[in-house]
mmCIF file of C-alpha atoms in Angstrom:
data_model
loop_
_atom_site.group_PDB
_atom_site.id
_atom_site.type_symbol
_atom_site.label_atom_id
_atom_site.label_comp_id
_atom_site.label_asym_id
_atom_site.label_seq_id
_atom_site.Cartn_x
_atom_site.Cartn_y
_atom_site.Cartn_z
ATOM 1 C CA UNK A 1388 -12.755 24.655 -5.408
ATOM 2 C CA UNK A 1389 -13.705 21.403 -4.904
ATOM 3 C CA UNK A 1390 -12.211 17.875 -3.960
ATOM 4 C CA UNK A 1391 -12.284 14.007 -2.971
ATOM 5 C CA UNK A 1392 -12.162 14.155 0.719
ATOM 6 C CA UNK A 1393 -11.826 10.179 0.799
ATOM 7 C CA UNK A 1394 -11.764 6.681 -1.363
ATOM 8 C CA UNK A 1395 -12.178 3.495 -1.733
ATOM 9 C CA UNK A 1396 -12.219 -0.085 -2.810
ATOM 10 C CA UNK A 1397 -15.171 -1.612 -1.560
ATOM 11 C CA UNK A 1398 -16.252 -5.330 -2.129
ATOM 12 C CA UNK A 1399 -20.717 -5.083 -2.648
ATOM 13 C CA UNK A 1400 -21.027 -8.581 -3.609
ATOM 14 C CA UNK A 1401 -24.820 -10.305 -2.943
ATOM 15 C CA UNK A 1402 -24.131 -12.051 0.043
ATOM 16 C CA UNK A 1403 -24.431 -8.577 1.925
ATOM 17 C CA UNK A 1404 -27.606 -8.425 1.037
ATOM 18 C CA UNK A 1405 -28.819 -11.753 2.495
ATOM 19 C CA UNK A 1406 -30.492 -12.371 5.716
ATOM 20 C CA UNK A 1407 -27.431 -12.797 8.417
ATOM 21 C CA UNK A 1408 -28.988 -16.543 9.456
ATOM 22 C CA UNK A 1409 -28.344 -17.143 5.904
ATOM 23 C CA UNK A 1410 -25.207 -15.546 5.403
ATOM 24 C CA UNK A 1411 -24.039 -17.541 8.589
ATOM 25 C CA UNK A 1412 -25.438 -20.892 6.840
ATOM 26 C CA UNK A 1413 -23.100 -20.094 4.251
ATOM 27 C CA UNK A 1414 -20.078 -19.243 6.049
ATOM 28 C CA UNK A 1415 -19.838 -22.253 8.552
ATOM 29 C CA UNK A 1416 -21.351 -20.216 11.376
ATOM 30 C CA UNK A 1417 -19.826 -16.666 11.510
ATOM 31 C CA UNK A 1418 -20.898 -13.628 9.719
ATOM 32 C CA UNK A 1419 -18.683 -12.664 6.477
ATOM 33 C CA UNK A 1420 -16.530 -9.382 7.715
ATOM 34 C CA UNK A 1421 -17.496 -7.338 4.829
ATOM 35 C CA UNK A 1422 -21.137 -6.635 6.532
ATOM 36 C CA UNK A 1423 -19.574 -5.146 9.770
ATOM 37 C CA UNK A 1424 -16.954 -3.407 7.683
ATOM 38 C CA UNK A 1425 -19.167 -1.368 5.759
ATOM 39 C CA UNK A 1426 -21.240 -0.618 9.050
ATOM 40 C CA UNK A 1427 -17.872 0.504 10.767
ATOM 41 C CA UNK A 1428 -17.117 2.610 7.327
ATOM 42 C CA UNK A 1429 -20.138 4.151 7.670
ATOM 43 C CA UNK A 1430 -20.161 4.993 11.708
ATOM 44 C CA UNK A 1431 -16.365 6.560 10.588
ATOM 45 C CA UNK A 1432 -16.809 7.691 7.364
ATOM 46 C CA UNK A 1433 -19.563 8.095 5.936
ATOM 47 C CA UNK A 1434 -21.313 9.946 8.923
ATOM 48 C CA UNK A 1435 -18.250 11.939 9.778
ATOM 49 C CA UNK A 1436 -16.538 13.014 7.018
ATOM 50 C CA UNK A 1437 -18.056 16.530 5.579
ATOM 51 C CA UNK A 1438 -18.954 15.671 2.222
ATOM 52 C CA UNK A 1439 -21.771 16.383 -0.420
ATOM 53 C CA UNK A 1440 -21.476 13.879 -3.128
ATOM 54 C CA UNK A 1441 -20.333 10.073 -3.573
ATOM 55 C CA UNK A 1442 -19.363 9.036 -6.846
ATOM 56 C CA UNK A 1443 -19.825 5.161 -7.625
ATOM 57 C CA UNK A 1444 -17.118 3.784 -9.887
ATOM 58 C CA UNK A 1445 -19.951 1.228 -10.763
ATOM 59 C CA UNK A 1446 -18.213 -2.240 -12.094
ATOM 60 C CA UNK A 1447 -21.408 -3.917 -13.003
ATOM 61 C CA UNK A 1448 -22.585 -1.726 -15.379
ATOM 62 C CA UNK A 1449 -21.809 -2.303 -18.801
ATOM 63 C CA UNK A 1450 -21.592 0.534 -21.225
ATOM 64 C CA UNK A 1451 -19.570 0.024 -24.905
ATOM 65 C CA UNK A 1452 -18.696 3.001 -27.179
ATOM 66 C CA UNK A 1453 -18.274 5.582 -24.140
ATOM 67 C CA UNK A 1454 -18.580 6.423 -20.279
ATOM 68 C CA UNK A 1455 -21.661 6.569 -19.022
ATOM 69 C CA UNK A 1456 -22.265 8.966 -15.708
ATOM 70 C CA UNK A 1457 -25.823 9.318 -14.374
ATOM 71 C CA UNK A 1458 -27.221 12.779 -14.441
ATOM 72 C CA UNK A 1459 -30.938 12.317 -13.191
ATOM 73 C CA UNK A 1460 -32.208 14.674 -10.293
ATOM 74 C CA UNK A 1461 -32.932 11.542 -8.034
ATOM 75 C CA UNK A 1462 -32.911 7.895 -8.498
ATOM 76 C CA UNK A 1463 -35.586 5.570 -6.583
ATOM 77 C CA UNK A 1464 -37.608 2.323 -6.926
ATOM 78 C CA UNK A 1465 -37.350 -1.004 -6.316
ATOM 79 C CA UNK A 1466 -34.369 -2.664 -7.876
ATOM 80 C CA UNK A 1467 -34.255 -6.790 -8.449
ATOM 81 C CA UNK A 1468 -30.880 -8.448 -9.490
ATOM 82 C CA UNK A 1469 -31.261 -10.251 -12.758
ATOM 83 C CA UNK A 1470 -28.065 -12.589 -12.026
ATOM 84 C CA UNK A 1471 -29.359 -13.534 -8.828
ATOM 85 C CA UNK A 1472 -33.040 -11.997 -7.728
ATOM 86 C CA UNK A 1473 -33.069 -14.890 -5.028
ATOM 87 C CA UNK A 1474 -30.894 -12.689 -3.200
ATOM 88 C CA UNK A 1475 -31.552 -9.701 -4.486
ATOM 89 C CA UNK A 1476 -35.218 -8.769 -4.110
ATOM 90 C CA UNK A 1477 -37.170 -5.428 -4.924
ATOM 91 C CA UNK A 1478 -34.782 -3.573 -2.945
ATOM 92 C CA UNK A 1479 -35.855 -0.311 -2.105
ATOM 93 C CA UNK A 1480 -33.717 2.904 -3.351
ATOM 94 C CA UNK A 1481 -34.233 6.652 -3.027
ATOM 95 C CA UNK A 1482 -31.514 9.777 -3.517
ATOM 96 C CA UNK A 1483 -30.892 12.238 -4.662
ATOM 97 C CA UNK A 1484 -28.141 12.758 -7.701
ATOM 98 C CA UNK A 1485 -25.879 15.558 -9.068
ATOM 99 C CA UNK A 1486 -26.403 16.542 -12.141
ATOM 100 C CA UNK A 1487 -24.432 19.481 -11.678
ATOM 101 C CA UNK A 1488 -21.662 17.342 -11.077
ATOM 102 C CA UNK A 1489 -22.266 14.807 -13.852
ATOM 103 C CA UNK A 1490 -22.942 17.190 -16.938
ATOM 104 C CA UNK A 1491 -19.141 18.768 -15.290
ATOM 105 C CA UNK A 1492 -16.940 15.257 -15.647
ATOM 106 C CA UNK A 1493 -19.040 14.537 -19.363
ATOM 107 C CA UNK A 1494 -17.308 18.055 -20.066
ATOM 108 C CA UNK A 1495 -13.973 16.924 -19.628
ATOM 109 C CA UNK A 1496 -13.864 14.532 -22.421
ATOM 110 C CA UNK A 1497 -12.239 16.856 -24.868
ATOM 111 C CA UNK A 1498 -9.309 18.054 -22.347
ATOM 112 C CA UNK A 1499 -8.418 14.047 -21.788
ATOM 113 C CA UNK A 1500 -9.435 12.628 -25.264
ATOM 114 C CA UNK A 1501 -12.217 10.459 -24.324
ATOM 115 C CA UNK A 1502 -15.818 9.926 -24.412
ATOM 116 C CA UNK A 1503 -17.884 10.511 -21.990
ATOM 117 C CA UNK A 1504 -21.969 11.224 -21.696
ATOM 118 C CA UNK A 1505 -24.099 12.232 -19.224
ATOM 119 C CA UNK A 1506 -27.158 10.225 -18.897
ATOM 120 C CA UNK A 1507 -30.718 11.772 -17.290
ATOM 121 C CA UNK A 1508 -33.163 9.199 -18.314
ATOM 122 C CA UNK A 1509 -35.192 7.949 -15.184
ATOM 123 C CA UNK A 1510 -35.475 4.572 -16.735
ATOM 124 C CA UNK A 1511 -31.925 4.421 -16.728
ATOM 125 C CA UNK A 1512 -31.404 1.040 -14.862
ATOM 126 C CA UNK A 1513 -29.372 0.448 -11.027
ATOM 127 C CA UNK A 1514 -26.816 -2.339 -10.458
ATOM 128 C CA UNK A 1515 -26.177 -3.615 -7.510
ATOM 129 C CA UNK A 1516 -22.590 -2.431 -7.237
ATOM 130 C CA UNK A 1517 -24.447 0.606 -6.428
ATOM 131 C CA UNK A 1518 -27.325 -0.008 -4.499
ATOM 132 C CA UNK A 1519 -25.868 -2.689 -2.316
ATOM 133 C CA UNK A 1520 -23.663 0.212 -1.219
ATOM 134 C CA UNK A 1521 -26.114 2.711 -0.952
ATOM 135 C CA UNK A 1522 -27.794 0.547 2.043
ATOM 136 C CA UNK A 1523 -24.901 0.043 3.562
ATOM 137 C CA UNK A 1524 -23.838 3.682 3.187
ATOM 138 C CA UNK A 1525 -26.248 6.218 2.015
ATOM 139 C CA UNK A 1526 -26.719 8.648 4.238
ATOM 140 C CA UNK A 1527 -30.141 10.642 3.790
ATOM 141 C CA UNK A 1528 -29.246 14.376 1.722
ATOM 142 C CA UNK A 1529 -26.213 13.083 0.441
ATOM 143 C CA UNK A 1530 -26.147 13.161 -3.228
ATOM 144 C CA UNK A 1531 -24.808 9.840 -5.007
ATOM 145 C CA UNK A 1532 -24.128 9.351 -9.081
ATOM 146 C CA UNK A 1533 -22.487 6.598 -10.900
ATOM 147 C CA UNK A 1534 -20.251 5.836 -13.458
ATOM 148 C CA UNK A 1535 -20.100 2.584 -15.479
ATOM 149 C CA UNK A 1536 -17.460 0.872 -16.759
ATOM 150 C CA UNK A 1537 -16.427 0.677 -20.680
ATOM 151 C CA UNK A 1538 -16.038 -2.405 -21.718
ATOM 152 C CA UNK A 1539 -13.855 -1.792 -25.205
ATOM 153 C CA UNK A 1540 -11.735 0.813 -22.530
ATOM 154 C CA UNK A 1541 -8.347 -0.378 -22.072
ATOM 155 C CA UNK A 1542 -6.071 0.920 -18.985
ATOM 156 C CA UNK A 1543 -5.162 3.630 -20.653
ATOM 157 C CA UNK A 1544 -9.287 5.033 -21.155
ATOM 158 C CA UNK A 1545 -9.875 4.143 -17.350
ATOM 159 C CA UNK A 1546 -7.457 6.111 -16.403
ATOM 160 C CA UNK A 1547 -8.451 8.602 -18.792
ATOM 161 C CA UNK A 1548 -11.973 8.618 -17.222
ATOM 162 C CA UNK A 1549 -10.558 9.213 -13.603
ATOM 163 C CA UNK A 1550 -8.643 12.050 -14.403
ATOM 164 C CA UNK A 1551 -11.542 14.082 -16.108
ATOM 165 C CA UNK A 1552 -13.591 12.943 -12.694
ATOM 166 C CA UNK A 1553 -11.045 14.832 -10.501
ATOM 167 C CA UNK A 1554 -10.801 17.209 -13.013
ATOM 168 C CA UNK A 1555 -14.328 17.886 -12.392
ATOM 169 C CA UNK A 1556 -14.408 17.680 -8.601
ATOM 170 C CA UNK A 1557 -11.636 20.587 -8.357
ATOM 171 C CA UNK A 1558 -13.822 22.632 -11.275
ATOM 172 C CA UNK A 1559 -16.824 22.304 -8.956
ATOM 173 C CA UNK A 1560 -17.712 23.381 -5.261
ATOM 174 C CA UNK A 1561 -18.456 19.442 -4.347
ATOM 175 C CA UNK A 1562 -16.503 17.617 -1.460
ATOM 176 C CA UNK A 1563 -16.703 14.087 -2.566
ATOM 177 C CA UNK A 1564 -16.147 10.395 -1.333
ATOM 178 C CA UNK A 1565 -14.989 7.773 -4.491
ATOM 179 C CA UNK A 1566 -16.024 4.493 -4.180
ATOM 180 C CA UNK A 1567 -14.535 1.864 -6.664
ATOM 181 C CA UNK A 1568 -17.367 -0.551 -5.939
ATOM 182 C CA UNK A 1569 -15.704 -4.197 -7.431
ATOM 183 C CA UNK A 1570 -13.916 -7.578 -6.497
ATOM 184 C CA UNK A 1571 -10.342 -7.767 -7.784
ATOM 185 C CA UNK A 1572 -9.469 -11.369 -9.244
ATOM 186 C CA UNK A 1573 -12.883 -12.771 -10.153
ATOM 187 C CA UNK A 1574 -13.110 -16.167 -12.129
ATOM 188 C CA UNK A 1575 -16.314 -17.590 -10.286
ATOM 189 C CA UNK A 1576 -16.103 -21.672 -9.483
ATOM 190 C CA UNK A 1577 -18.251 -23.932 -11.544
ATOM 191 C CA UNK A 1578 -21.949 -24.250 -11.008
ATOM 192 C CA UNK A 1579 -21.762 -28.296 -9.919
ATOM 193 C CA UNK A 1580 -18.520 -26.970 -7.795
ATOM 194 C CA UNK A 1581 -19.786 -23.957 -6.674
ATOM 195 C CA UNK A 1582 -22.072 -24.814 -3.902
ATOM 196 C CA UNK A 1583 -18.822 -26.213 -1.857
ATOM 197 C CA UNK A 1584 -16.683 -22.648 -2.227
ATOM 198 C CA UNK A 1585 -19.486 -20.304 -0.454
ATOM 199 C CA UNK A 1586 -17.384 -19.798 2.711
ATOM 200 C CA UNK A 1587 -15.329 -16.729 2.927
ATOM 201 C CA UNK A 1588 -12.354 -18.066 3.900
ATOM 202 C CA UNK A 1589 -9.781 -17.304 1.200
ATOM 203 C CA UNK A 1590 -9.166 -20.490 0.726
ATOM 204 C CA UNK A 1591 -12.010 -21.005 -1.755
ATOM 205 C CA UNK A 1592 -10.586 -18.095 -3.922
ATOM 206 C CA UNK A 1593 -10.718 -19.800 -7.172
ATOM 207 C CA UNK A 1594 -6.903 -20.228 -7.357
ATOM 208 C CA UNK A 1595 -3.713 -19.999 -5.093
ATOM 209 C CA UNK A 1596 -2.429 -17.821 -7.921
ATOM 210 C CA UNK A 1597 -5.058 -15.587 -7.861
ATOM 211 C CA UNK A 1598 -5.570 -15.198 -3.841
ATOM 212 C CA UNK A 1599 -1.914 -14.293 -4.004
ATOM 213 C CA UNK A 1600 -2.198 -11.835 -6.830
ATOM 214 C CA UNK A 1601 -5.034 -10.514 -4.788
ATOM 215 C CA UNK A 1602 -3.225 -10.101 -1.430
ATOM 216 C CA UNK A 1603 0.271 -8.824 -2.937
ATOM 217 C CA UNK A 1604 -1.928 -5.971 -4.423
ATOM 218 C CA UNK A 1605 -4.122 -5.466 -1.280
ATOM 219 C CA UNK A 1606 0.131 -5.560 0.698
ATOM 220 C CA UNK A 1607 0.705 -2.685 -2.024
ATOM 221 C CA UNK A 1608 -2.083 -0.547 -1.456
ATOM 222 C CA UNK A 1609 -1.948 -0.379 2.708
ATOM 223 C CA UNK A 1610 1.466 0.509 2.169
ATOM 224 C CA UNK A 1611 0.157 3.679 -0.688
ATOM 225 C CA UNK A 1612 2.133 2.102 -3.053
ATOM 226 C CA UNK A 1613 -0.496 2.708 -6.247
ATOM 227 C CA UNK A 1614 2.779 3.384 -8.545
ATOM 228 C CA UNK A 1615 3.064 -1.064 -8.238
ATOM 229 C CA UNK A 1616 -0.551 -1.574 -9.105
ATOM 230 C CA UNK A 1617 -0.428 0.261 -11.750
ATOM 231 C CA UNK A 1618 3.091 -0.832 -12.835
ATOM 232 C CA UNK A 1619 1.856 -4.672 -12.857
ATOM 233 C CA UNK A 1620 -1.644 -4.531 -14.379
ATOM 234 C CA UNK A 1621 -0.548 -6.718 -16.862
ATOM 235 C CA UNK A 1622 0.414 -9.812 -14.445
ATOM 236 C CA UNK A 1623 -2.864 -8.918 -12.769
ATOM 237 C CA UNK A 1624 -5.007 -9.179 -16.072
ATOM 238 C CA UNK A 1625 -4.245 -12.546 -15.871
ATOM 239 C CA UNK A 1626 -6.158 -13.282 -12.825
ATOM 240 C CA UNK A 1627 -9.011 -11.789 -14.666
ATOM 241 C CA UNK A 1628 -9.830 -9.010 -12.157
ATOM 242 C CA UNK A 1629 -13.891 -7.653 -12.092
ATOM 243 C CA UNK A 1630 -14.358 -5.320 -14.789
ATOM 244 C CA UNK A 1631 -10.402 -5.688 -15.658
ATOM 245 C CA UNK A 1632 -10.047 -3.651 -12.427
ATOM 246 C CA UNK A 1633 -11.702 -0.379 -14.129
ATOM 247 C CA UNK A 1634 -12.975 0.682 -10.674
ATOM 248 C CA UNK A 1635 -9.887 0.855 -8.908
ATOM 249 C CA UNK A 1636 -7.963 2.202 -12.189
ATOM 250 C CA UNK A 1637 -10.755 5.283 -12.530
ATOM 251 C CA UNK A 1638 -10.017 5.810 -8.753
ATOM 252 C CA UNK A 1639 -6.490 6.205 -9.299
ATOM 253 C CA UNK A 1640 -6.631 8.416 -12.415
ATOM 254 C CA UNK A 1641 -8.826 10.568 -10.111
ATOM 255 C CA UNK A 1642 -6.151 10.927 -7.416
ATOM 256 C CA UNK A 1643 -3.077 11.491 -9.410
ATOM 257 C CA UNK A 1644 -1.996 7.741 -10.440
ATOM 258 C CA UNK A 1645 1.579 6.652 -9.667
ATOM 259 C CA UNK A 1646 1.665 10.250 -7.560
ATOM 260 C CA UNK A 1647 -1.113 8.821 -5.039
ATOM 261 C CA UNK A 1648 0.925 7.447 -2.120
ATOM 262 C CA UNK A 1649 -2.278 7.520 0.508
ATOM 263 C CA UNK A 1650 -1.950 4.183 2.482
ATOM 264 C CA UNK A 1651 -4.976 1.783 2.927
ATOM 265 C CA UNK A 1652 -6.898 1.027 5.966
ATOM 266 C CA UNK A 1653 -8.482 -2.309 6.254
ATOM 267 C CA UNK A 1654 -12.373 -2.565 7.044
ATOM 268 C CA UNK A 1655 -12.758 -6.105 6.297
ATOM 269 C CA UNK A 1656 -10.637 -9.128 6.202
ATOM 270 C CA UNK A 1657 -9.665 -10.356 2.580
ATOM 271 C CA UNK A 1658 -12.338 -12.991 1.716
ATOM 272 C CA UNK A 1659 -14.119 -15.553 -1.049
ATOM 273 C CA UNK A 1660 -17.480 -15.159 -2.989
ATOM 274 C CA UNK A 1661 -17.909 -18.050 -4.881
ATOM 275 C CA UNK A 1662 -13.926 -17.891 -5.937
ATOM 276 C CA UNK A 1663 -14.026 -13.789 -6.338
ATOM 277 C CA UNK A 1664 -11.657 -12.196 -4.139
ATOM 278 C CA UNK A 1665 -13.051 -9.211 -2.191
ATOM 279 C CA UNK A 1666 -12.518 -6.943 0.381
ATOM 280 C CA UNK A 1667 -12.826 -3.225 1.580
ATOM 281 C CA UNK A 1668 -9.416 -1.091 1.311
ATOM 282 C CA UNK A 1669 -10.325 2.914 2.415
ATOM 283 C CA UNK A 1670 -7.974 5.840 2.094
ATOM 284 C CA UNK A 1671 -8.223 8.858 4.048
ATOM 285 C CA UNK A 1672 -7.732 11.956 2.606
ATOM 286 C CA UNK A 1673 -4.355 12.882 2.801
ATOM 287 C CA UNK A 1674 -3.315 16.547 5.432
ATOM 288 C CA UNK A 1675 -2.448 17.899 2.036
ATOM 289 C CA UNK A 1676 -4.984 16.380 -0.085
ATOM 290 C CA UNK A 1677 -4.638 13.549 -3.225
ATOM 291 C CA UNK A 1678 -2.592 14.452 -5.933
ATOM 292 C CA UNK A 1679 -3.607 16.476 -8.307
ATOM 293 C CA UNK A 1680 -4.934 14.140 -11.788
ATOM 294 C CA UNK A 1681 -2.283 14.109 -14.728
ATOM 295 C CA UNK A 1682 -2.809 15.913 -17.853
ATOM 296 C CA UNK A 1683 -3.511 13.698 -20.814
ATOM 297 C CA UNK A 1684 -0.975 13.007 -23.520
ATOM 298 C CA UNK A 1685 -3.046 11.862 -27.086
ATOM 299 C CA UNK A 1686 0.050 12.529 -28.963
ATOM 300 C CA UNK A 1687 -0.013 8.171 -29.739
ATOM 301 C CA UNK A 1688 -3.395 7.980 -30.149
ATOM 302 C CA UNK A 1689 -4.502 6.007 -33.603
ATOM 303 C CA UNK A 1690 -7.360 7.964 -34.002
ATOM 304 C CA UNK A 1691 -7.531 11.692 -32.343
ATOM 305 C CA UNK A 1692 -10.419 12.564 -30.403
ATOM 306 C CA UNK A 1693 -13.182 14.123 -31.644
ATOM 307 C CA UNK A 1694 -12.809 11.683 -34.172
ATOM 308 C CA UNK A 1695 -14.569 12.475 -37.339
ATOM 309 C CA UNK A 1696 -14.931 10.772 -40.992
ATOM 310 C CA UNK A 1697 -12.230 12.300 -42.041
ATOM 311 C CA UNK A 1698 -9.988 11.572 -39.303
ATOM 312 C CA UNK A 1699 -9.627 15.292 -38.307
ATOM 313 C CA UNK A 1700 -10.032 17.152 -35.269
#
């Protein structure tokens, strides 16, 4: 029997993957803390904790009439960033995937009334939500796969998505580390403002209102209080959160929702990207392991799934 041995919300935006004079140029002399904290996750985590997959809770990739969960044997190439390929340059990727693992959480869609496909195409593109993580973090052998983010889903499907995921880890003989790779509030400054908010400090996050959404829910999380998240996503909606916070709410579905009471551990300080608010929140595996994932209750559902022409199952 399987399971997630570890998770996390991890911030992957581009300013990791600039050159640290630049990065310094940008953040009135000091590094940003969100480079050393992903070095530090990986000296502690990610080459210490036994483990055979890492699934990517990928919030910059886009998909619209289901989940989308990569399935290809191995992914490599050279991957430029079409928002911002200044920074972003033919980066090189290479590892291997799980398709073993992939075709198992597509086959889950039935028991939680979803929709979910498993993808195999090599000319599948990468997003940086991924591979900026993968350089930070891959370690070579380790299988990693992704997961993109519905954009018609509503809480509700996200949360549908993570429970077929740890449906699928416990089905399979995996160990597996969960990244929710986002930002949470994320309105970006204007482009003639933007080029005086590049500092981390949090005092560039685009609004007071927003940093302290941000930090109340960051307060909640180090304390394993997930039930509060998820009990205010509807204040927090209003701070426009990356990907309407679909990474962290797949990552919850997957480790039992308002029954995950794992506290956080910092590995970065809470910081600005251009008004985003980001930072890395891990939690270790619990002595007795993450909650098991709810069942799913369809019972209010408009239209069943499998949905057919005739409305049917």
């Amino acid at each position: 029997m399987g399971e997630i041995v570890g998770a996390g919300i991890l911030a992957h935006a581009p300013t990791i993957m600039l050159p640290l004079e630049v990065r310094k140029e940008l953040n009135e002399g000091k590094e940003i803390s969100i480079v050393p904290g992903l070095r530090r996750l990986r000296e502690e985590v990610f080459e210490t904790v036994d483990y055979d997959t890492v699934i990517v809770l990928d919030s910059h990739w886009a998909t619209t009439v289901e989940f989308v969960v990569t399935a290809q044997d191995r992914r490599s190439g050279l991957f430029t960033s079409e928002e911002l390929p200044r920074g972003m340059c033919r980066i090189p990727y290479d590892f291997p995937g799980d398709p073993e693992l992939a075709h198992l959480i597509a086959a889950q869609q039935e028991k939680h009334s979803t929709w979910i496909t498993a993808i195999d195409d090599h000319h599948l593109p990468i997003f940086y939500a991924t591979v900026n993580l993968w350089k930070y973090l891959g370690v070579e052998g380790k299988r990693w796969i992704s997961i993109g983010m519905c954009q018609t889903a509503e809480t509700e499907d996200n949360l549908r998505l993570g429970r077929a995921v740890g449906d699928a880890v416990a089905a399979s003989d995996r160990k597996v580390l969960l990244i929710a790779s986002g930002a949470f509030s994320h309105t970006f400054w204007p482009l003639r403002h933007l080029r005086a908010h590049e500092s981390s400090d949090p005092v560039h996050v685009f609004s007071p209102e927003a940093r302290a959404a941000d930090e109340e829910r960051i307060e909640w999380m180090l304390a394993g209080d997930h039930a509060r998240v998820l009990d205010t996503m509807d204040e927090f909606y209003r701070f426009k959160p990356e990907a309407r916070f679909g990474h962290y709410l797949m990552m919850a579905g997957a480790l039992g929702e308002r029954d995950l009471t794992a506290p956080g551990r910092l590995y970065s300080e809470y910081e600005n990207a251009t008004g985003t608010g980001q930072v890395h929140v891990w939690f270790d595996r619990p002595e007795a392991g993450f909650a098991a994932p709810h069942a799913t209750d369809d019972s209010g559902d408009p239209y069943p799934y499998p949905f057919t022409l005739e409305g049917t199952r």
